[in-house]
mmCIF file with all atom_site columns, C-alpha atoms in Angstrom:
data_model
loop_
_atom_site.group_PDB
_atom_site.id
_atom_site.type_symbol
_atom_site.label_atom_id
_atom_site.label_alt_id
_atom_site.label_comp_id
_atom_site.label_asym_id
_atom_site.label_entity_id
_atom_site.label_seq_id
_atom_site.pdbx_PDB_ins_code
_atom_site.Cartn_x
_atom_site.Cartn_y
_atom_site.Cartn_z
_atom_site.occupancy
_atom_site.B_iso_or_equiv
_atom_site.pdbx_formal_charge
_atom_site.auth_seq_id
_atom_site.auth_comp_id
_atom_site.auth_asym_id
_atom_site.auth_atom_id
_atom_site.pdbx_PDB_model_num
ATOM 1  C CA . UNK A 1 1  ? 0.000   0.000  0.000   1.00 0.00 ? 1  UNK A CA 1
ATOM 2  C CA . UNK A 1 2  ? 1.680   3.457  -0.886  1.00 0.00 ? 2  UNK A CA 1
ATOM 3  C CA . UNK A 1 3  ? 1.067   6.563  1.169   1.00 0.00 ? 3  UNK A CA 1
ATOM 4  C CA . UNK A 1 4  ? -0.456  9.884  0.283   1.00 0.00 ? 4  UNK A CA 1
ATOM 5  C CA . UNK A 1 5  ? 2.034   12.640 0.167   1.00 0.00 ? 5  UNK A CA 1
ATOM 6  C CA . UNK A 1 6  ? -0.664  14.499 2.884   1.00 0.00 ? 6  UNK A CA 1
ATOM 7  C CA . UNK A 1 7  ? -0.021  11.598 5.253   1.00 0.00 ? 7  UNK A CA 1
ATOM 8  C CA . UNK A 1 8  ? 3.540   11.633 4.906   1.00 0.00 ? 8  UNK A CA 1
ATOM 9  C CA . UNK A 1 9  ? 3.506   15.471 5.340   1.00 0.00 ? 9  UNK A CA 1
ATOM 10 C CA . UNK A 1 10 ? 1.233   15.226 8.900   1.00 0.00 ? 10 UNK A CA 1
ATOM 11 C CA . UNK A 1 11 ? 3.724   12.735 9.800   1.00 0.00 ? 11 UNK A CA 1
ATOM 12 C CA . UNK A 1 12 ? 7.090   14.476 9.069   1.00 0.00 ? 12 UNK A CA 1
ATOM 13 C CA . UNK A 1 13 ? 5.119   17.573 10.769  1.00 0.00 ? 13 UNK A CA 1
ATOM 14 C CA . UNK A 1 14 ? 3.897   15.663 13.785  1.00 0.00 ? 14 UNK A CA 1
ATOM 15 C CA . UNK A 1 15 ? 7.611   14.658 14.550  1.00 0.00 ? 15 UNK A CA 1
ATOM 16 C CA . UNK A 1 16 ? 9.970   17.363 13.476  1.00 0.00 ? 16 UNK A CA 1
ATOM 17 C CA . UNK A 1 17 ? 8.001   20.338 13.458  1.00 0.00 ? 17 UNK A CA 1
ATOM 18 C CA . UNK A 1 18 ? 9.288   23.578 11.622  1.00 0.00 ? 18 UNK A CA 1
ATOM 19 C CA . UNK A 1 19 ? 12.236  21.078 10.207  1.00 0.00 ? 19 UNK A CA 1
ATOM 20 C CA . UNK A 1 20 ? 9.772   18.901 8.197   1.00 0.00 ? 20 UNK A CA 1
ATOM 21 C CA . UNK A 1 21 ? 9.958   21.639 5.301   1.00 0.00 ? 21 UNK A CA 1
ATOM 22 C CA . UNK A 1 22 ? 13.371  20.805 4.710   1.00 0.00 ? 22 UNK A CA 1
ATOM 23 C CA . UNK A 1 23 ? 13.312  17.203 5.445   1.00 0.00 ? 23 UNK A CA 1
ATOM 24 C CA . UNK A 1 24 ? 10.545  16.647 2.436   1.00 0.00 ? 24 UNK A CA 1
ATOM 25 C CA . UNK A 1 25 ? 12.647  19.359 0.199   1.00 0.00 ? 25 UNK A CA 1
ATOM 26 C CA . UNK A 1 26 ? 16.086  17.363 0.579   1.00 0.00 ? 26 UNK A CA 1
ATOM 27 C CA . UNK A 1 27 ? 13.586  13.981 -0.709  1.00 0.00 ? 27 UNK A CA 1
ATOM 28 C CA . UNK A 1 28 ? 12.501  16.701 -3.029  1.00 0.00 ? 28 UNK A CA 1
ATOM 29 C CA . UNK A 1 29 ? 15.684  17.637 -4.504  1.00 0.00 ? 29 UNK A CA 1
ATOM 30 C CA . UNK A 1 30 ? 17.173  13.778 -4.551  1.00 0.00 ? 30 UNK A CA 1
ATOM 31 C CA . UNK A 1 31 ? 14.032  12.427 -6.755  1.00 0.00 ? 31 UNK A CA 1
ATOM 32 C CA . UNK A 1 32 ? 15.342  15.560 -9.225  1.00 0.00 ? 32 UNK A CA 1
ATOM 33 C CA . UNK A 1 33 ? 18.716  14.474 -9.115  1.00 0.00 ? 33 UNK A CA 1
ATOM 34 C CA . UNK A 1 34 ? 17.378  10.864 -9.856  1.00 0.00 ? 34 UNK A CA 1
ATOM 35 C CA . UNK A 1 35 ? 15.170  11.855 -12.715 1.00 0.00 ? 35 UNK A CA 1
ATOM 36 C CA . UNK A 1 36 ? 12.181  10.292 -11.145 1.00 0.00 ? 36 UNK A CA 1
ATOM 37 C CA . UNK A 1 37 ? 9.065   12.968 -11.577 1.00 0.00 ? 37 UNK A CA 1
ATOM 38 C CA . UNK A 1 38 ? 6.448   10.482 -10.108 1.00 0.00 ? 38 UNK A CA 1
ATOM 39 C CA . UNK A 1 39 ? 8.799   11.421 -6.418  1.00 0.00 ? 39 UNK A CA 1
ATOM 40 C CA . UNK A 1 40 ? 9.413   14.681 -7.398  1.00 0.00 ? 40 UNK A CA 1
ATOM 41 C CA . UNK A 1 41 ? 5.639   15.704 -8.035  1.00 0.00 ? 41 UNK A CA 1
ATOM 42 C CA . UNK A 1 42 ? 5.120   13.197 -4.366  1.00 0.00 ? 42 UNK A CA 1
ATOM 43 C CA . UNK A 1 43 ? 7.283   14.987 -2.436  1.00 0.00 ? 43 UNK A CA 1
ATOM 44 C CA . UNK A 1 44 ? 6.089   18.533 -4.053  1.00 0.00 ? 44 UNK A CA 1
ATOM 45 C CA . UNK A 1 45 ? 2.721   17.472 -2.809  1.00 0.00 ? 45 UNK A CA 1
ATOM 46 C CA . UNK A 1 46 ? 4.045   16.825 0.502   1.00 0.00 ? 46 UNK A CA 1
ATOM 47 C CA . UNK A 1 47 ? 5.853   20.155 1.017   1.00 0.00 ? 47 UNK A CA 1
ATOM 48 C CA . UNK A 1 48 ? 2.708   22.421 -0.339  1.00 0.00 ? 48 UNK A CA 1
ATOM 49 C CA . UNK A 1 49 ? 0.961   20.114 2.893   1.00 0.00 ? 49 UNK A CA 1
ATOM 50 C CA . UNK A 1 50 ? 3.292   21.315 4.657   1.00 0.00 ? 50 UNK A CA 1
ATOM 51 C CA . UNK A 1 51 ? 3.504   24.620 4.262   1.00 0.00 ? 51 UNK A CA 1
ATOM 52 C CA . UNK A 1 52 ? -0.274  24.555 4.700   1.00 0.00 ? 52 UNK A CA 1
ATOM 53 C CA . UNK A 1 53 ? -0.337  22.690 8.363   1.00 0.00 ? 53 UNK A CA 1
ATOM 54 C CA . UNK A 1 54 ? 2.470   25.268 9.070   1.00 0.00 ? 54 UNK A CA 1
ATOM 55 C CA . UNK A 1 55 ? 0.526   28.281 8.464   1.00 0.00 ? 55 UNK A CA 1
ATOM 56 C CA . UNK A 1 56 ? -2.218  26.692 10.573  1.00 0.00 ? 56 UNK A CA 1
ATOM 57 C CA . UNK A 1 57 ? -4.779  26.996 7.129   1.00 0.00 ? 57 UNK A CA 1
ATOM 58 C CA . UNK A 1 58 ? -6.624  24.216 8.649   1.00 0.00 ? 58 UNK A CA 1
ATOM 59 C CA . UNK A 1 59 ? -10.240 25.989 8.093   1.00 0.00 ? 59 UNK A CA 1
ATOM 60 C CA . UNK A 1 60 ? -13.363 24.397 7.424   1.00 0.00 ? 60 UNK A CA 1
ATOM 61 C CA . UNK A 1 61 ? -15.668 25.488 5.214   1.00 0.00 ? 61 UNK A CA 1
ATOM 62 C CA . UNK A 1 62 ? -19.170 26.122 6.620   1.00 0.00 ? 62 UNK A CA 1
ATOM 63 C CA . UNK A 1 63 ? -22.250 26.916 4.518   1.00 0.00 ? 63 UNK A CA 1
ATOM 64 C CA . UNK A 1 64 ? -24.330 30.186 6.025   1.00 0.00 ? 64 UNK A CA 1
ATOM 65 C CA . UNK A 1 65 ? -26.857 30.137 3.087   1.00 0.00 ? 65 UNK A CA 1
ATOM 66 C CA . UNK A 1 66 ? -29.328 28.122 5.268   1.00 0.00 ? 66 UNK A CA 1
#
């Protein structure tokens, strides 16, 4: 079973805080080095997640039309 890149990013988050940027960017910049853009666009996907649990842009989006 593979992992979503969001998973991976919550986890790398959950255990190294502010250094899980960098940790996904170094996976980031070895699946460029290795040609493989299948990683790259994983790990790009994991770093926007992130970014996003960093800035705490964990909202919810409630309908007030009722």
């Amino acid at each position: 079973m593979e992992s979503r890149p969001e998973a991976t990013a919550g986890d790398l988050y959950a255990r190294y805080g502010d250094a899980a940027l960098a940790i996904a960017q170094t996976h980031l910049d070895e699946a460029r080095v290795d040609g493989d853009a299948a990683k790259a666009r994983y790990w790009i996907a994991a770093c926007d997640e992130i970014r996003r649990l960093h800035s705490g842009d964990d909202t919810v989006e409630i309908d007030l039309s009722r």
